């Protein structure tokens, strides 16, 4: 028997995997829950493998289901966007994407043209916020947050592991300072991330006694600007530091990277499902861009 699955079965599986609910998936697709369940069971029967664990009021993906869902979502997105591009309206699918302002400026914005080149049928409206807690979720297709995942306003999924590094002006350091030397350097504090200095020194067993802050700022963007001009030292996310260095910013990493509990998370948006195919494509691309270190073999 051929294992090429029915497209309707795949859409049913994908929708159920996104919602983790046969009821919600059936509502989105405009079919009965019984029909959707039958589609998923038919897919499982053809593949010869269960894709979901089913329990009372609880649905979860098997390990095989998790791996398959990623591939199915990407394939369906490709089909939908190709169909719209070749046979549908020439109007682009617009996605409203909300991202922390420093993540947007120091990591994501420079990578968006790559997405546009490979997905010309999707336009991105990028909106930024400083504090995750200050942003509602209405009128947003894709939302990215940086934090510990301790929010109570909806489902979210981790898409990154993060590390922090100390940075200084590129011309200032000929060699890395020791942690003891770094302790007395002029420190730039970033509101909301004041504990980064403490976390960094604690990782090396060094007791942190806060030095007089050279500056206190509310974004990592401002901290990087001040560092580049020789105004002090900052502890920032390694991905921000490396992206800034690759972009030619006059900063240098001056210490080993250490892991932190904070990560980037995808939070479900609240707009209609009109852009669902484009949303899936963009979220899949985001996961690839941020790439969990454990998934990337790093």
PDB file of N, CA, C and O in Angstrom, residues 161-166 179 195-205 235-239 242 253 255-262 293:
ATOM      1  N   UNK A 161      17.557  28.398  23.103  1.00  0.00           N
ATOM      2  CA  UNK A 161      18.342  28.400  24.332  1.00  0.00           C
ATOM      3  C   UNK A 161      19.230  29.635  24.247  1.00  0.00           C
ATOM      4  O   UNK A 161      19.705  29.981  23.173  1.00  0.00           O
ATOM      5  N   UNK A 162      19.460  30.310  25.362  1.00  0.00           N
ATOM      6  CA  UNK A 162      20.232  31.549  25.331  1.00  0.00           C
ATOM      7  C   UNK A 162      21.429  31.472  26.271  1.00  0.00           C
ATOM      8  O   UNK A 162      21.413  30.770  27.281  1.00  0.00           O
ATOM      9  N   UNK A 163      22.477  32.226  25.917  1.00  0.00           N
ATOM     10  CA  UNK A 163      23.652  32.399  26.757  1.00  0.00           C
ATOM     11  C   UNK A 163      23.968  33.887  26.809  1.00  0.00           C
ATOM     12  O   UNK A 163      23.572  34.657  25.925  1.00  0.00           O
ATOM     13  N   UNK A 164      24.683  34.292  27.846  1.00  0.00           N
ATOM     14  CA  UNK A 164      25.079  35.698  27.982  1.00  0.00           C
ATOM     15  C   UNK A 164      26.599  35.812  27.957  1.00  0.00           C
ATOM     16  O   UNK A 164      27.316  34.885  28.330  1.00  0.00           O
ATOM     17  N   UNK A 165      27.061  36.972  27.480  1.00  0.00           N
ATOM     18  CA  UNK A 165      28.494  37.265  27.410  1.00  0.00           C
ATOM     19  C   UNK A 165      28.732  38.716  27.803  1.00  0.00           C
ATOM     20  O   UNK A 165      27.861  39.572  27.602  1.00  0.00           O
ATOM     21  N   UNK A 166      29.911  39.022  28.354  1.00  0.00           N
ATOM     22  CA  UNK A 166      30.267  40.425  28.574  1.00  0.00           C
ATOM     23  C   UNK A 166      30.841  41.016  27.280  1.00  0.00           C
ATOM     24  O   UNK A 166      31.539  40.324  26.530  1.00  0.00           O
ATOM     25  N   UNK A 179      37.763  37.580  35.584  1.00  0.00           N
ATOM     26  CA  UNK A 179      36.481  37.942  36.200  1.00  0.00           C
ATOM     27  C   UNK A 179      36.687  38.964  37.313  1.00  0.00           C
ATOM     28  O   UNK A 179      35.852  39.847  37.520  1.00  0.00           O
ATOM     29  N   UNK A 195      19.984  41.577  36.733  1.00  0.00           N
ATOM     30  CA  UNK A 195      20.599  40.417  37.373  1.00  0.00           C
ATOM     31  C   UNK A 195      21.625  39.723  36.487  1.00  0.00           C
ATOM     32  O   UNK A 195      22.269  38.770  36.913  1.00  0.00           O
ATOM     33  N   UNK A 196      21.801  40.187  35.257  1.00  0.00           N
ATOM     34  CA  UNK A 196      22.728  39.512  34.348  1.00  0.00           C
ATOM     35  C   UNK A 196      24.168  39.583  34.851  1.00  0.00           C
ATOM     36  O   UNK A 196      24.929  38.618  34.707  1.00  0.00           O
ATOM     37  N   UNK A 197      24.557  40.712  35.413  1.00  0.00           N
ATOM     38  CA  UNK A 197      25.907  40.808  35.963  1.00  0.00           C
ATOM     39  C   UNK A 197      26.080  39.802  37.097  1.00  0.00           C
ATOM     40  O   UNK A 197      27.096  39.103  37.181  1.00  0.00           O
ATOM     41  N   UNK A 198      25.100  39.726  37.982  1.00  0.00           N
ATOM     42  CA  UNK A 198      25.173  38.779  39.093  1.00  0.00           C
ATOM     43  C   UNK A 198      25.235  37.341  38.575  1.00  0.00           C
ATOM     44  O   UNK A 198      26.046  36.534  39.061  1.00  0.00           O
ATOM     45  N   UNK A 199      24.405  37.010  37.591  1.00  0.00           N
ATOM     46  CA  UNK A 199      24.399  35.665  37.025  1.00  0.00           C
ATOM     47  C   UNK A 199      25.762  35.337  36.411  1.00  0.00           C
ATOM     48  O   UNK A 199      26.250  34.211  36.544  1.00  0.00           O
ATOM     49  N   UNK A 200      26.330  36.325  35.741  1.00  0.00           N
ATOM     50  CA  UNK A 200      27.596  36.061  35.063  1.00  0.00           C
ATOM     51  C   UNK A 200      28.701  35.755  36.068  1.00  0.00           C
ATOM     52  O   UNK A 200      29.402  34.740  35.945  1.00  0.00           O
ATOM     53  N   UNK A 201      28.865  36.599  37.072  1.00  0.00           N
ATOM     54  CA  UNK A 201      29.936  36.376  38.043  1.00  0.00           C
ATOM     55  C   UNK A 201      29.693  35.115  38.874  1.00  0.00           C
ATOM     56  O   UNK A 201      30.630  34.392  39.214  1.00  0.00           O
ATOM     57  N   UNK A 202      28.424  34.835  39.193  1.00  0.00           N
ATOM     58  CA  UNK A 202      28.111  33.649  39.989  1.00  0.00           C
ATOM     59  C   UNK A 202      28.521  32.372  39.262  1.00  0.00           C
ATOM     60  O   UNK A 202      28.916  31.383  39.895  1.00  0.00           O
ATOM     61  N   UNK A 203      28.443  32.386  37.933  1.00  0.00           N
ATOM     62  CA  UNK A 203      28.816  31.199  37.155  1.00  0.00           C
ATOM     63  C   UNK A 203      30.289  30.846  37.327  1.00  0.00           C
ATOM     64  O   UNK A 203      30.682  29.697  37.113  1.00  0.00           O
ATOM     65  N   UNK A 204      31.105  31.829  37.722  1.00  0.00           N
ATOM     66  CA  UNK A 204      32.538  31.585  37.913  1.00  0.00           C
ATOM     67  C   UNK A 204      32.927  31.579  39.389  1.00  0.00           C
ATOM     68  O   UNK A 204      34.108  31.635  39.741  1.00  0.00           O
ATOM     69  N   UNK A 205      31.909  31.527  40.251  1.00  0.00           N
ATOM     70  CA  UNK A 205      32.177  31.475  41.683  1.00  0.00           C
ATOM     71  C   UNK A 205      32.693  32.775  42.249  1.00  0.00           C
ATOM     72  O   UNK A 205      33.322  32.781  43.309  1.00  0.00           O
ATOM     73  N   UNK A 235      26.605  43.099  29.911  1.00  0.00           N
ATOM     74  CA  UNK A 235      26.372  41.666  29.741  1.00  0.00           C
ATOM     75  C   UNK A 235      25.080  41.517  28.948  1.00  0.00           C
ATOM     76  O   UNK A 235      24.025  41.996  29.380  1.00  0.00           O
ATOM     77  N   UNK A 236      25.167  40.884  27.774  1.00  0.00           N
ATOM     78  CA  UNK A 236      24.016  40.780  26.884  1.00  0.00           C
ATOM     79  C   UNK A 236      23.915  39.361  26.327  1.00  0.00           C
ATOM     80  O   UNK A 236      24.825  38.547  26.505  1.00  0.00           O
ATOM     81  N   UNK A 237      22.830  39.079  25.636  1.00  0.00           N
ATOM     82  CA  UNK A 237      22.672  37.769  25.009  1.00  0.00           C
ATOM     83  C   UNK A 237      23.766  37.559  23.964  1.00  0.00           C
ATOM     84  O   UNK A 237      24.081  38.458  23.180  1.00  0.00           O
ATOM     85  N   UNK A 238      24.321  36.375  23.957  1.00  0.00           N
ATOM     86  CA  UNK A 238      25.386  36.058  23.007  1.00  0.00           C
ATOM     87  C   UNK A 238      24.920  36.231  21.569  1.00  0.00           C
ATOM     88  O   UNK A 238      25.688  36.730  20.721  1.00  0.00           O
ATOM     89  N   UNK A 239      23.673  35.846  21.252  1.00  0.00           N
ATOM     90  CA  UNK A 239      23.205  35.982  19.866  1.00  0.00           C
ATOM     91  C   UNK A 239      23.149  37.453  19.447  1.00  0.00           C
ATOM     92  O   UNK A 239      23.403  37.793  18.302  1.00  0.00           O
ATOM     93  N   UNK A 242      26.955  38.560  18.882  1.00  0.00           N
ATOM     94  CA  UNK A 242      27.550  38.026  17.647  1.00  0.00           C
ATOM     95  C   UNK A 242      26.916  38.652  16.405  1.00  0.00           C
ATOM     96  O   UNK A 242      27.617  38.910  15.417  1.00  0.00           O
ATOM     97  N   UNK A 253      33.405  40.529  22.293  1.00  0.00           N
ATOM     98  CA  UNK A 253      33.095  39.664  23.427  1.00  0.00           C
ATOM     99  C   UNK A 253      34.368  39.494  24.242  1.00  0.00           C
ATOM    100  O   UNK A 253      35.426  39.184  23.699  1.00  0.00           O
ATOM    101  N   UNK A 255      34.622  37.642  27.352  1.00  0.00           N
ATOM    102  CA  UNK A 255      34.519  36.611  28.380  1.00  0.00           C
ATOM    103  C   UNK A 255      33.773  35.406  27.845  1.00  0.00           C
ATOM    104  O   UNK A 255      33.146  35.468  26.781  1.00  0.00           O
ATOM    105  N   UNK A 256      33.860  34.312  28.568  1.00  0.00           N
ATOM    106  CA  UNK A 256      33.171  33.090  28.164  1.00  0.00           C
ATOM    107  C   UNK A 256      31.659  33.260  28.261  1.00  0.00           C
ATOM    108  O   UNK A 256      31.152  34.021  29.100  1.00  0.00           O
ATOM    109  N   UNK A 257      30.941  32.517  27.411  1.00  0.00           N
ATOM    110  CA  UNK A 257      29.487  32.530  27.442  1.00  0.00           C
ATOM    111  C   UNK A 257      28.983  31.568  28.509  1.00  0.00           C
ATOM    112  O   UNK A 257      29.549  30.493  28.716  1.00  0.00           O
ATOM    113  N   UNK A 258      27.904  31.968  29.200  1.00  0.00           N
ATOM    114  CA  UNK A 258      27.272  31.069  30.167  1.00  0.00           C
ATOM    115  C   UNK A 258      25.783  30.979  29.848  1.00  0.00           C
ATOM    116  O   UNK A 258      25.169  31.939  29.390  1.00  0.00           O
ATOM    117  N   UNK A 259      25.176  29.804  30.056  1.00  0.00           N
ATOM    118  CA  UNK A 259      23.741  29.656  29.770  1.00  0.00           C
ATOM    119  C   UNK A 259      22.883  30.354  30.815  1.00  0.00           C
ATOM    120  O   UNK A 259      23.284  30.505  31.978  1.00  0.00           O
ATOM    121  N   UNK A 260      21.704  30.798  30.400  1.00  0.00           N
ATOM    122  CA  UNK A 260      20.736  31.396  31.323  1.00  0.00           C
ATOM    123  C   UNK A 260      19.385  30.726  31.112  1.00  0.00           C
ATOM    124  O   UNK A 260      19.153  30.051  30.115  1.00  0.00           O
ATOM    125  N   UNK A 261      18.489  30.942  32.062  1.00  0.00           N
ATOM    126  CA  UNK A 261      17.173  30.327  31.987  1.00  0.00           C
ATOM    127  C   UNK A 261      16.269  31.040  30.981  1.00  0.00           C
ATOM    128  O   UNK A 261      15.309  30.453  30.489  1.00  0.00           O
ATOM    129  N   UNK A 262      16.536  32.304  30.692  1.00  0.00           N
ATOM    130  CA  UNK A 262      15.670  33.033  29.768  1.00  0.00           C
ATOM    131  C   UNK A 262      15.822  32.506  28.347  1.00  0.00           C
ATOM    132  O   UNK A 262      16.916  32.126  27.929  1.00  0.00           O
ATOM    133  N   UNK A 293      19.788  25.050  20.632  1.00  0.00           N
ATOM    134  CA  UNK A 293      21.136  24.479  20.562  1.00  0.00           C
ATOM    135  C   UNK A 293      21.118  22.953  20.664  1.00  0.00           C
ATOM    136  O   UNK A 293      21.880  22.273  20.028  1.00  0.00           O
TER     137      UNK A 293
END
